[in-house]
Amino acid sequence: MTHLPIRSALISVSDKTGLIDFATALAARGVALLSTGGTAKALREAGLSVRDVAEVTGFPEMMDGRVKTLHPMVHGGLLALRDNHDHVAAMETHGIGAIDLLVVNLYPFEATVASGADYDDCIENIDIGGPAMIRAAAKNHAFVTVVVDTEDYADVLAELAAHDGTSLGFRQRMARTAYARTAAYDAAVSTWMAAAHGDATPRRRAFAGVLKQTMRYGENPHQTAAFYVDGSARPGVATARQHQGKELSYNNINDTDAAFELVAEFAPADGPACAIIKHANPSGVARGATLAEAYQKAFDCDRTSAFGGIVALNMSLDGATAEEIVKIFTEVVIAPDADADARAIFAAKKNLRLLTTGALPDPRQPTLAYKQVAGGLLVQDKDTGHVPQADLRVVTKRAPSAAEMADLRFAWTVAKHVKSNAIVYVKDGATVGVGAGQMSRVDSSTIAALKAGRMGAELGLPDTPAKGSVVASDAFFPFADGLLAAAEAGATAIIQPGGSMRDDEVIAAADAAGLAMVFTGMRHFRH
């Protein structure tokens, strides 16, 4: 038989979105409904005829609902091979009815954890019977259709309407989705348990995601790609609302994430801030008295690289800032919100994507970061490192001025988001030169100084803005040469982790050059 009819359905769902319409459509096709607890109650209240699982098993739901479907009368109906004589005989002997369709979505464990519930509440929201039934039905997809996502209700009804049954290919697709759902569920439980029990490196670690978007290609046109989300509520590209423009590409998503995570380091209470990202590195970052001023200062740092870049803002986008942004081609703008004037201005730029997130992510919220390598994954804590000003250690004869210290802290924050080796020049709350991703720290220093010189020329300044600037290095200077390159460019103060075997030599060179230098005691490698 090409398509198998559905005569009976067991429905047990925590998410009742679309339930009544779906069940009503099934009943209209003559499908007998079997259900449990709250689902059965909801179906009856909608006027549908439904049989309780407890009536089939001969046992009431017990132990606060922990035991209700774990019974041969249920699992026999899901697992029996309909073309196997012995299986059919066993069903007849024991009065086990076949279940052709299983509709189950699981206890909301992930949502319970996200809500901040206590340990016992999280434990009670670990579903046992649901995954067992799902796995049974998915294994027996030769005869049983399994549905775990409310989004698939329409597909089931369309399949039935077209063929009066489900095809093997359809059931296989549903089974694949079902196993992925139980795997993701178990991953969520095991990850939560490891954290709850303080195990930072569990023997086995599971990862899961839900497809949000398929893409035309990945980093390059010959690579296939897709975007999966993990269900966390962290404000950002995964949770943002897109107001206009075509779908984000693989590189757009990567760069937009980098931009928004950087700008989130600057609290709105401390004033407007803007970050412009190109190829996952900042081309310019700045604070300003207004958002438009912050954008202009960030843009001025590297006008060439800003073309086709990603703009991230730490507060709601206004019309004045939007007017400045649209003067050049920009791929994506992401902000907590955007007012009506800004949206109207952007509406005329059909290729510009505007994303709003509702909030900024917490830059100090602990989470995990993953990197794939051949044969495995590297897993570490996300770099949420922060050094309070009181913990900065002045190591030179000259201490930084208050203005220098403010710029040093700004530069250090930006350097955390620049690919290593990272050198960042800052003046008056804005980057004026960024050197990123070089194999040598001296090269990064040289590139940042060259960019500062180009900025001065483009703005018609009498000299390079590197003069009178401060410099941040994401890791220590192993030799004095990198520091001296910064001094030659005109920098007056340095912030770096310290910790080199030649720290004394580097400090002496700073003193000889009249520089102020502070050590953070923390590095920010970013590969």
Coordinates of C-alpha atoms in Angstrom, one line a residue:
M1 CA 0.0 0.0 0.0
T2 CA 1.5 3.4 -1.0
H3 CA -0.2 5.4 1.7
L4 CA -1.3 4.1 5.1
P5 CA -4.6 5.3 6.5
I6 CA -4.8 6.9 10.0
R7 CA -7.6 5.4 12.0
S8 CA -6.4 6.1 15.5
A9 CA -4.4 8.9 17.1
L10 CA -2.9 9.3 20.5
I11 CA -2.5 13.0 21.4
S12 CA -0.7 14.3 24.5
V13 CA 0.7 17.8 24.3
S14 CA 1.9 20.5 26.7
D15 CA 1.8 23.2 23.9
K16 CA -1.8 23.3 22.8
T17 CA -1.2 25.8 20.0
G18 CA -3.4 24.7 17.1
L19 CA -4.6 21.6 19.0
I20 CA -8.3 22.0 18.7
D21 CA -8.3 22.7 15.0
F22 CA -6.0 19.8 14.3
A23 CA -7.9 17.3 16.4
T24 CA -11.2 18.5 14.9
A25 CA -9.9 17.9 11.4
L26 CA -8.7 14.4 12.4
A27 CA -12.1 13.6 14.0
A28 CA -13.9 14.8 10.9
R29 CA -11.9 12.2 9.0
G30 CA -13.1 9.5 11.3
V31 CA -9.9 9.2 13.4
A32 CA -10.5 7.8 16.9
L33 CA -8.9 10.1 19.5
L34 CA -7.0 8.8 22.5
S35 CA -5.5 11.2 25.0
T36 CA -4.2 12.0 28.5
G37 CA -4.9 14.5 31.3
G38 CA -5.0 18.1 30.3
T39 CA -5.1 17.4 26.6
A40 CA -8.1 15.1 26.9
K41 CA -9.8 17.8 29.0
A42 CA -9.2 20.4 26.3
L43 CA -10.5 18.2 23.6
R44 CA -13.7 17.3 25.5
E45 CA -14.3 21.0 26.2
A46 CA -14.1 21.6 22.5
G47 CA -16.9 19.0 22.0
L48 CA -14.7 16.2 20.7
S49 CA -15.1 12.6 21.6
V50 CA -11.9 11.3 23.2
R51 CA -10.9 8.1 25.1
D52 CA -8.6 8.4 28.1
V53 CA -5.3 6.4 28.1
A54 CA -6.2 5.3 31.6
E55 CA -9.2 3.5 30.2
V56 CA -7.0 1.7 27.7
T57 CA -4.3 0.7 30.1
G58 CA -6.6 -0.1 33.1
F59 CA -4.4 2.0 35.3
P60 CA -5.2 5.6 36.5
E61 CA -2.6 8.3 36.1
M62 CA -0.5 8.1 39.2
M63 CA 2.4 9.6 41.1
D64 CA 1.5 13.1 40.1
G65 CA 1.2 12.2 36.5
R66 CA 4.7 10.6 36.3
V67 CA 3.2 7.3 35.3
K68 CA 0.4 7.3 32.7
T69 CA 1.6 6.1 29.2
L70 CA 4.4 3.7 30.2
H71 CA 2.4 0.6 29.6
P72 CA 2.3 -2.3 27.0
M73 CA -1.2 -1.3 25.9
V74 CA 0.3 2.0 24.7
H75 CA 3.8 0.9 23.5
G76 CA 2.5 -2.3 22.0
G77 CA 0.1 -0.2 19.9
L78 CA 3.0 2.0 18.8
L79 CA 5.7 -0.6 18.2
A80 CA 3.8 -3.6 16.7
L81 CA 4.9 -4.4 13.1
R82 CA 1.6 -4.7 11.3
D83 CA 3.0 -7.1 8.7
N84 CA 4.4 -9.5 11.3
H85 CA 2.1 -12.4 12.1
D86 CA 3.5 -12.9 15.6
H87 CA 3.1 -9.1 16.5
V88 CA -0.5 -9.1 15.2
A89 CA -1.3 -12.3 17.1
A90 CA 0.2 -10.7 20.3
M91 CA -2.0 -7.6 19.8
E92 CA -5.1 -9.8 19.4
T93 CA -4.3 -12.0 22.4
H94 CA -3.7 -9.0 24.7
G95 CA -6.3 -6.7 23.3
I96 CA -3.8 -4.1 22.2
G97 CA -5.2 -1.6 19.7
A98 CA -3.0 -0.1 16.9
I99 CA -2.0 3.5 17.2
D100 CA -1.5 5.0 13.7
L101 CA -0.6 8.6 14.7
L102 CA 1.2 9.9 17.7
V103 CA 1.1 13.6 18.5
V104 CA 3.3 14.6 21.4
N105 CA 5.2 17.7 22.4
L106 CA 7.2 17.5 25.5
Y107 CA 7.0 19.1 29.0
P108 CA 8.4 22.7 28.6
F109 CA 11.8 21.9 30.2
E110 CA 13.8 24.5 28.3
A111 CA 11.2 27.2 29.1
T112 CA 11.2 26.2 32.8
V113 CA 15.0 26.5 33.0
A114 CA 14.9 29.9 31.1
S115 CA 12.3 31.2 33.6
G116 CA 14.8 30.8 36.5
A117 CA 12.8 28.0 38.2
D118 CA 14.4 26.2 41.1
Y119 CA 16.0 22.8 40.8
D120 CA 13.0 20.7 41.9
D121 CA 10.7 22.5 39.4
C122 CA 13.2 21.8 36.6
I123 CA 13.4 18.1 37.6
E124 CA 9.6 17.8 37.5
N125 CA 9.5 19.3 34.0
I126 CA 11.7 16.5 32.6
D127 CA 9.4 14.4 30.4
I128 CA 9.7 10.6 30.5
G129 CA 6.7 9.1 28.9
G130 CA 6.7 11.6 26.0
P131 CA 10.2 10.8 24.7
A132 CA 9.6 7.1 25.2
M133 CA 6.4 7.2 23.0
I134 CA 8.1 9.5 20.4
R135 CA 11.1 7.2 20.1
A136 CA 8.8 4.1 19.8
A137 CA 6.6 5.7 17.1
A138 CA 9.6 7.0 15.2
K139 CA 11.3 3.6 15.2
N140 CA 8.1 2.1 13.8
H141 CA 7.7 4.7 11.1
A142 CA 7.0 2.0 8.6
F143 CA 3.5 2.0 10.1
V144 CA 3.2 4.9 12.5
T145 CA 3.2 8.7 11.8
V146 CA 4.8 10.8 14.6
V147 CA 4.3 14.5 15.1
V148 CA 6.3 16.5 17.6
D149 CA 6.1 20.1 16.3
T150 CA 2.9 22.1 16.0
E151 CA 4.2 23.5 12.7
D152 CA 3.7 20.1 11.2
Y153 CA 0.0 19.8 11.8
A154 CA -0.9 21.5 8.5
D155 CA 1.4 19.1 6.6
V156 CA -0.2 16.1 8.2
L157 CA -3.7 17.3 7.2
A158 CA -2.5 18.2 3.7
E159 CA -1.0 14.7 3.3
L160 CA -4.3 13.1 4.5
A161 CA -6.4 15.3 2.2
A162 CA -4.3 14.5 -0.8
H163 CA -3.8 10.8 -0.3
D164 CA -6.2 9.7 2.5
G165 CA -3.1 8.4 4.3
T166 CA 0.6 9.1 4.9
S167 CA 3.4 7.9 2.6
L168 CA 6.5 6.2 3.8
G169 CA 8.6 9.2 2.8
F170 CA 6.4 11.5 4.9
R171 CA 6.6 9.2 7.9
Q172 CA 10.4 9.0 7.5
R173 CA 10.6 12.8 7.5
M174 CA 8.5 13.0 10.6
A175 CA 10.6 10.3 12.3
R176 CA 13.8 12.2 11.6
T177 CA 12.3 15.4 13.1
A178 CA 11.1 13.3 16.1
Y179 CA 14.5 11.9 16.9
A180 CA 16.1 15.3 16.5
R181 CA 13.6 16.7 19.0
T182 CA 14.2 14.0 21.7
A183 CA 18.0 14.5 21.1
A184 CA 17.7 18.2 21.6
Y185 CA 15.5 17.7 24.7
D186 CA 18.1 15.3 26.2
A187 CA 20.8 17.8 25.3
A188 CA 19.0 20.6 27.2
V189 CA 18.5 18.4 30.3
S190 CA 22.1 17.1 30.4
T191 CA 23.5 20.6 29.8
W192 CA 21.4 22.0 32.6
M193 CA 22.3 19.2 35.0
A194 CA 26.0 19.7 34.4
A195 CA 25.7 23.4 35.2
A196 CA 23.4 22.7 38.2
H197 CA 25.9 20.2 39.6
G198 CA 28.9 22.4 38.9
D199 CA 30.4 20.1 36.3
A200 CA 32.2 22.4 33.8
T201 CA 33.6 19.5 31.8
P202 CA 31.1 16.6 31.7
R203 CA 32.3 13.4 30.1
R204 CA 29.7 13.7 27.4
R205 CA 28.3 16.9 26.1
A206 CA 25.4 17.2 23.7
F207 CA 24.5 20.1 21.4
A208 CA 21.3 20.9 19.6
G209 CA 19.6 23.6 17.6
V210 CA 16.4 24.3 15.7
L211 CA 16.6 25.4 12.0
K212 CA 15.7 29.0 11.7
Q213 CA 16.9 29.7 8.2
T214 CA 18.4 27.9 5.2
M215 CA 20.8 30.0 3.2
R216 CA 21.8 30.4 -0.5
Y217 CA 25.4 29.5 0.6
G218 CA 27.8 29.8 3.4
E219 CA 31.0 31.8 3.8
N220 CA 31.7 31.2 0.1
P221 CA 29.3 30.3 -2.8
H222 CA 30.4 26.7 -3.0
Q223 CA 29.5 26.0 0.7
T224 CA 26.0 25.1 1.8
A225 CA 24.8 26.6 5.1
A226 CA 21.9 27.0 7.5
F227 CA 21.2 29.0 10.7
Y228 CA 20.2 27.0 13.8
V229 CA 19.1 28.6 17.1
D230 CA 19.4 27.2 20.5
G231 CA 16.3 28.6 22.0
S232 CA 18.0 31.0 24.5
A233 CA 16.5 34.4 25.0
R234 CA 19.8 36.4 24.7
P235 CA 19.0 39.5 22.7
G236 CA 20.9 39.5 19.4
V237 CA 20.8 38.4 15.8
A238 CA 19.1 35.1 16.6
T239 CA 16.2 36.7 18.4
A240 CA 16.0 40.0 16.5
R241 CA 13.0 41.2 14.4
Q242 CA 14.0 42.0 10.8
H243 CA 12.0 45.0 9.5
Q244 CA 13.2 45.1 5.9
G245 CA 15.7 43.8 3.4
K246 CA 16.5 40.4 2.0
E247 CA 17.5 37.5 4.3
L248 CA 20.7 37.7 6.2
S249 CA 23.6 35.7 4.7
Y250 CA 26.0 33.5 6.7
N251 CA 28.6 36.3 6.8
N252 CA 25.9 38.9 7.7
I253 CA 24.8 36.8 10.7
N254 CA 28.4 36.3 11.9
D255 CA 29.3 39.9 11.6
T256 CA 26.1 41.2 13.1
D257 CA 26.6 39.0 16.1
A258 CA 30.1 40.4 16.5
A259 CA 28.9 44.0 16.2
F260 CA 26.1 43.7 18.7
E261 CA 28.1 41.8 21.3
L262 CA 30.7 44.5 21.1
V263 CA 28.4 47.5 21.3
A264 CA 26.6 45.8 24.3
E265 CA 29.8 46.4 26.3
F266 CA 28.8 50.1 26.5
A267 CA 25.9 50.7 28.7
P268 CA 23.3 53.1 27.4
A269 CA 23.4 54.9 30.8
D270 CA 26.9 55.9 30.0
G271 CA 25.9 57.5 26.7
P272 CA 25.4 56.6 23.0
A273 CA 27.8 54.1 21.4
C274 CA 28.3 52.7 17.9
A275 CA 30.3 49.9 16.5
I276 CA 31.0 49.3 12.8
I277 CA 32.1 45.8 11.9
K278 CA 33.7 44.4 8.7
H279 CA 34.7 40.7 8.5
A280 CA 34.1 40.2 12.2
N281 CA 36.5 43.0 13.2
P282 CA 35.6 46.5 14.2
S283 CA 36.6 49.1 11.7
G284 CA 35.5 51.8 14.1
V285 CA 33.9 52.1 17.6
A286 CA 33.0 55.3 19.4
R287 CA 31.0 57.1 22.0
G288 CA 29.3 60.4 21.4
A289 CA 27.1 63.0 22.9
T290 CA 24.4 61.8 20.5
L291 CA 23.9 58.5 18.6
A292 CA 24.6 60.4 15.3
E293 CA 27.9 61.7 16.7
A294 CA 28.9 58.2 17.9
Y295 CA 28.2 56.8 14.4
Q296 CA 30.1 59.6 12.7
K297 CA 33.2 59.2 15.0
A298 CA 33.1 55.4 14.4
F299 CA 32.7 55.9 10.7
D300 CA 35.6 58.4 10.6
C301 CA 38.0 55.9 12.0
D302 CA 38.1 53.9 8.8
R303 CA 35.7 55.2 6.1
T304 CA 36.9 52.8 3.5
S305 CA 36.2 49.6 5.6
A306 CA 32.9 51.0 6.8
F307 CA 31.4 50.7 3.3
G308 CA 29.3 47.5 3.2
G309 CA 29.7 47.0 6.9
I310 CA 27.5 46.2 9.9
V311 CA 26.4 49.0 12.2
A312 CA 25.5 48.2 15.8
L313 CA 24.0 50.8 18.2
N314 CA 23.5 50.6 22.0
M315 CA 20.2 52.5 22.0
S316 CA 17.2 53.1 19.9
L317 CA 18.0 54.3 16.4
D318 CA 16.7 57.8 15.7
G319 CA 16.1 59.7 12.4
A320 CA 19.2 61.9 12.6
T321 CA 21.4 58.9 12.9
A322 CA 19.6 57.0 10.2
E323 CA 20.2 60.0 7.9
E324 CA 23.9 59.7 8.4
I325 CA 24.0 55.9 8.0
V326 CA 22.2 55.9 4.6
K327 CA 24.9 58.2 3.1
I328 CA 26.9 55.1 2.3
F329 CA 26.0 51.4 1.5
T330 CA 25.5 49.5 4.8
E331 CA 24.6 45.8 4.9
V332 CA 22.9 45.6 8.3
V333 CA 21.9 47.9 11.2
I334 CA 21.1 46.4 14.5
A335 CA 19.8 48.2 17.6
P336 CA 17.5 47.6 20.6
D337 CA 14.8 49.6 18.7
A338 CA 14.2 52.2 16.0
D339 CA 11.8 55.1 15.9
A340 CA 9.3 55.8 13.1
D341 CA 11.6 58.4 11.5
A342 CA 14.5 56.0 11.3
R343 CA 12.3 53.3 9.8
A344 CA 10.9 55.6 7.2
I345 CA 14.4 56.7 6.2
F346 CA 15.6 53.1 5.9
A347 CA 12.5 52.1 3.9
A348 CA 13.9 53.8 0.9
K349 CA 17.0 51.6 1.0
K350 CA 15.6 48.2 0.1
N351 CA 18.9 46.4 0.4
L352 CA 19.6 47.6 3.9
R353 CA 18.5 45.2 6.7
L354 CA 17.2 46.7 9.9
L355 CA 17.1 44.5 13.0
T356 CA 15.7 45.4 16.4
T357 CA 16.2 43.2 19.5
G358 CA 14.3 44.9 22.2
A359 CA 17.3 45.0 24.5
L360 CA 21.0 44.6 24.8
P361 CA 22.7 41.3 25.7
D362 CA 24.4 41.2 29.1
P363 CA 28.1 41.1 28.3
R364 CA 28.9 39.5 31.6
Q365 CA 26.3 36.7 31.4
P366 CA 28.1 33.4 31.5
T367 CA 27.6 31.1 28.6
L368 CA 29.6 28.6 26.5
A369 CA 31.5 29.2 23.2
Y370 CA 32.2 26.5 20.7
K371 CA 34.8 26.0 18.0
Q372 CA 34.8 23.1 15.6
V373 CA 38.1 21.3 14.9
A374 CA 38.7 18.1 13.0
G375 CA 37.2 15.3 15.1
G376 CA 35.6 17.4 17.8
L377 CA 34.7 20.6 19.4
L378 CA 36.6 23.0 21.6
V379 CA 34.3 24.3 24.4
Q380 CA 35.1 27.2 26.7
D381 CA 33.4 29.9 28.7
K382 CA 32.6 32.9 26.7
D383 CA 35.0 35.7 27.3
T384 CA 33.1 37.8 29.8
G385 CA 36.2 39.1 31.5
H386 CA 36.0 42.6 32.9
V387 CA 38.7 44.5 34.9
P388 CA 37.4 47.2 37.2
Q389 CA 39.4 50.4 37.2
A390 CA 40.5 49.8 40.8
D391 CA 42.2 46.6 39.7
L392 CA 44.3 48.3 37.0
R393 CA 48.0 48.5 38.0
V394 CA 50.1 51.5 37.0
V395 CA 53.6 50.2 36.3
T396 CA 55.3 53.3 34.9
K397 CA 56.7 56.3 36.6
R398 CA 54.0 58.4 35.0
A399 CA 50.4 57.6 35.8
P400 CA 47.7 58.2 33.2
S401 CA 45.7 61.3 33.4
A402 CA 41.9 61.0 34.0
A403 CA 41.3 61.5 30.2
E404 CA 43.9 59.0 29.3
M405 CA 42.5 56.5 31.8
A406 CA 39.0 56.8 30.3
D407 CA 40.4 56.2 26.8
L408 CA 42.5 53.3 28.0
R409 CA 39.4 51.6 29.4
F410 CA 37.5 52.2 26.2
A411 CA 40.4 50.8 24.1
W412 CA 40.7 47.8 26.3
T413 CA 37.0 47.0 25.9
V414 CA 37.3 47.3 22.1
A415 CA 40.5 45.2 22.0
K416 CA 38.5 42.3 23.6
H417 CA 36.5 42.1 20.3
V418 CA 39.4 42.4 17.8
K419 CA 41.0 39.3 16.3
S420 CA 44.5 38.6 17.8
N421 CA 47.0 40.0 17.6
A422 CA 45.0 43.1 18.4
I423 CA 46.2 46.7 18.7
V424 CA 43.7 49.5 19.2
Y425 CA 44.4 53.2 19.2
V426 CA 41.8 55.4 20.9
K427 CA 41.4 59.2 21.3
D428 CA 38.6 61.1 22.9
G429 CA 36.3 58.1 23.2
A430 CA 36.7 56.8 19.7
T431 CA 39.0 54.4 17.9
V432 CA 41.4 56.1 15.5
G433 CA 43.3 53.0 14.4
V434 CA 42.7 49.2 14.6
G435 CA 45.3 46.5 13.8
A436 CA 43.8 43.0 13.8
G437 CA 44.7 39.4 13.1
Q438 CA 48.4 39.8 12.4
M439 CA 51.0 37.1 13.2
S440 CA 53.2 39.7 14.9
R441 CA 52.1 42.3 17.4
V442 CA 54.6 44.8 15.8
D443 CA 52.7 44.3 12.5
S444 CA 49.4 45.0 14.2
S445 CA 50.9 48.1 15.8
T446 CA 52.2 49.3 12.4
I447 CA 48.9 48.7 10.7
A448 CA 46.9 50.5 13.3
A449 CA 49.2 53.5 13.1
L450 CA 49.0 53.5 9.3
K451 CA 45.2 53.4 9.5
A452 CA 45.3 56.3 12.0
G453 CA 47.5 58.3 9.5
R454 CA 45.0 57.5 6.7
M455 CA 42.1 58.7 8.9
G456 CA 44.0 62.0 9.5
A457 CA 44.5 62.5 5.8
E458 CA 40.8 61.7 4.9
L459 CA 39.6 64.2 7.5
G460 CA 42.1 66.8 6.5
L461 CA 43.6 66.9 10.0
P462 CA 47.0 68.6 10.4
D463 CA 48.5 65.4 11.9
T464 CA 47.7 61.8 12.6
P465 CA 45.1 61.3 15.3
A466 CA 47.4 58.7 16.7
K467 CA 49.3 61.6 18.3
G468 CA 47.9 62.0 21.8
S469 CA 46.1 58.7 21.6
V470 CA 46.2 55.7 23.9
V471 CA 46.8 52.1 22.9
A472 CA 45.4 48.8 24.0
S473 CA 47.1 45.4 23.3
D474 CA 45.0 42.3 23.8
A475 CA 48.1 40.4 25.1
F476 CA 51.4 41.4 26.6
F477 CA 54.2 42.9 24.6
P478 CA 56.9 40.1 24.5
F479 CA 59.5 42.7 23.5
A480 CA 59.6 46.5 23.7
D481 CA 59.4 46.9 19.9
G482 CA 55.6 46.8 19.7
L483 CA 55.3 49.4 22.4
L484 CA 58.0 51.6 20.8
A485 CA 56.0 51.4 17.5
A486 CA 53.0 52.9 19.3
A487 CA 55.2 55.6 20.9
E488 CA 56.6 56.5 17.6
A489 CA 53.1 56.9 16.2
G490 CA 52.4 59.4 19.0
A491 CA 50.6 57.4 21.7
T492 CA 51.0 58.7 25.2
A493 CA 49.6 55.7 27.3
I494 CA 49.4 51.9 27.0
I495 CA 47.1 49.3 28.5
Q496 CA 48.1 45.7 28.3
P497 CA 47.8 42.5 30.4
G498 CA 51.5 42.3 31.4
G499 CA 53.0 38.9 32.4
S500 CA 55.9 38.8 29.9
M501 CA 59.3 37.5 31.0
R502 CA 60.5 40.9 29.6
D503 CA 58.0 43.1 31.5
D504 CA 60.9 45.0 33.2
E505 CA 62.4 45.8 29.8
V506 CA 59.1 46.9 28.4
I507 CA 58.3 49.1 31.4
A508 CA 61.8 50.7 31.1
A509 CA 61.1 51.4 27.5
A510 CA 57.8 53.0 28.4
D511 CA 59.5 55.1 31.0
A512 CA 62.2 56.2 28.6
A513 CA 59.5 57.3 26.1
G514 CA 57.5 59.2 28.8
L515 CA 54.5 56.8 28.4
A516 CA 52.1 55.9 31.1
M517 CA 51.3 52.2 31.2
V518 CA 48.8 50.1 33.1
F519 CA 48.6 46.3 33.4
T520 CA 45.2 44.5 33.5
G521 CA 46.4 41.1 34.6
M522 CA 44.0 39.7 32.0
R523 CA 44.4 39.0 28.3
H524 CA 41.8 38.8 25.6
F525 CA 43.0 36.5 22.8
R526 CA 40.3 36.2 20.1
H527 CA 41.0 33.7 17.4

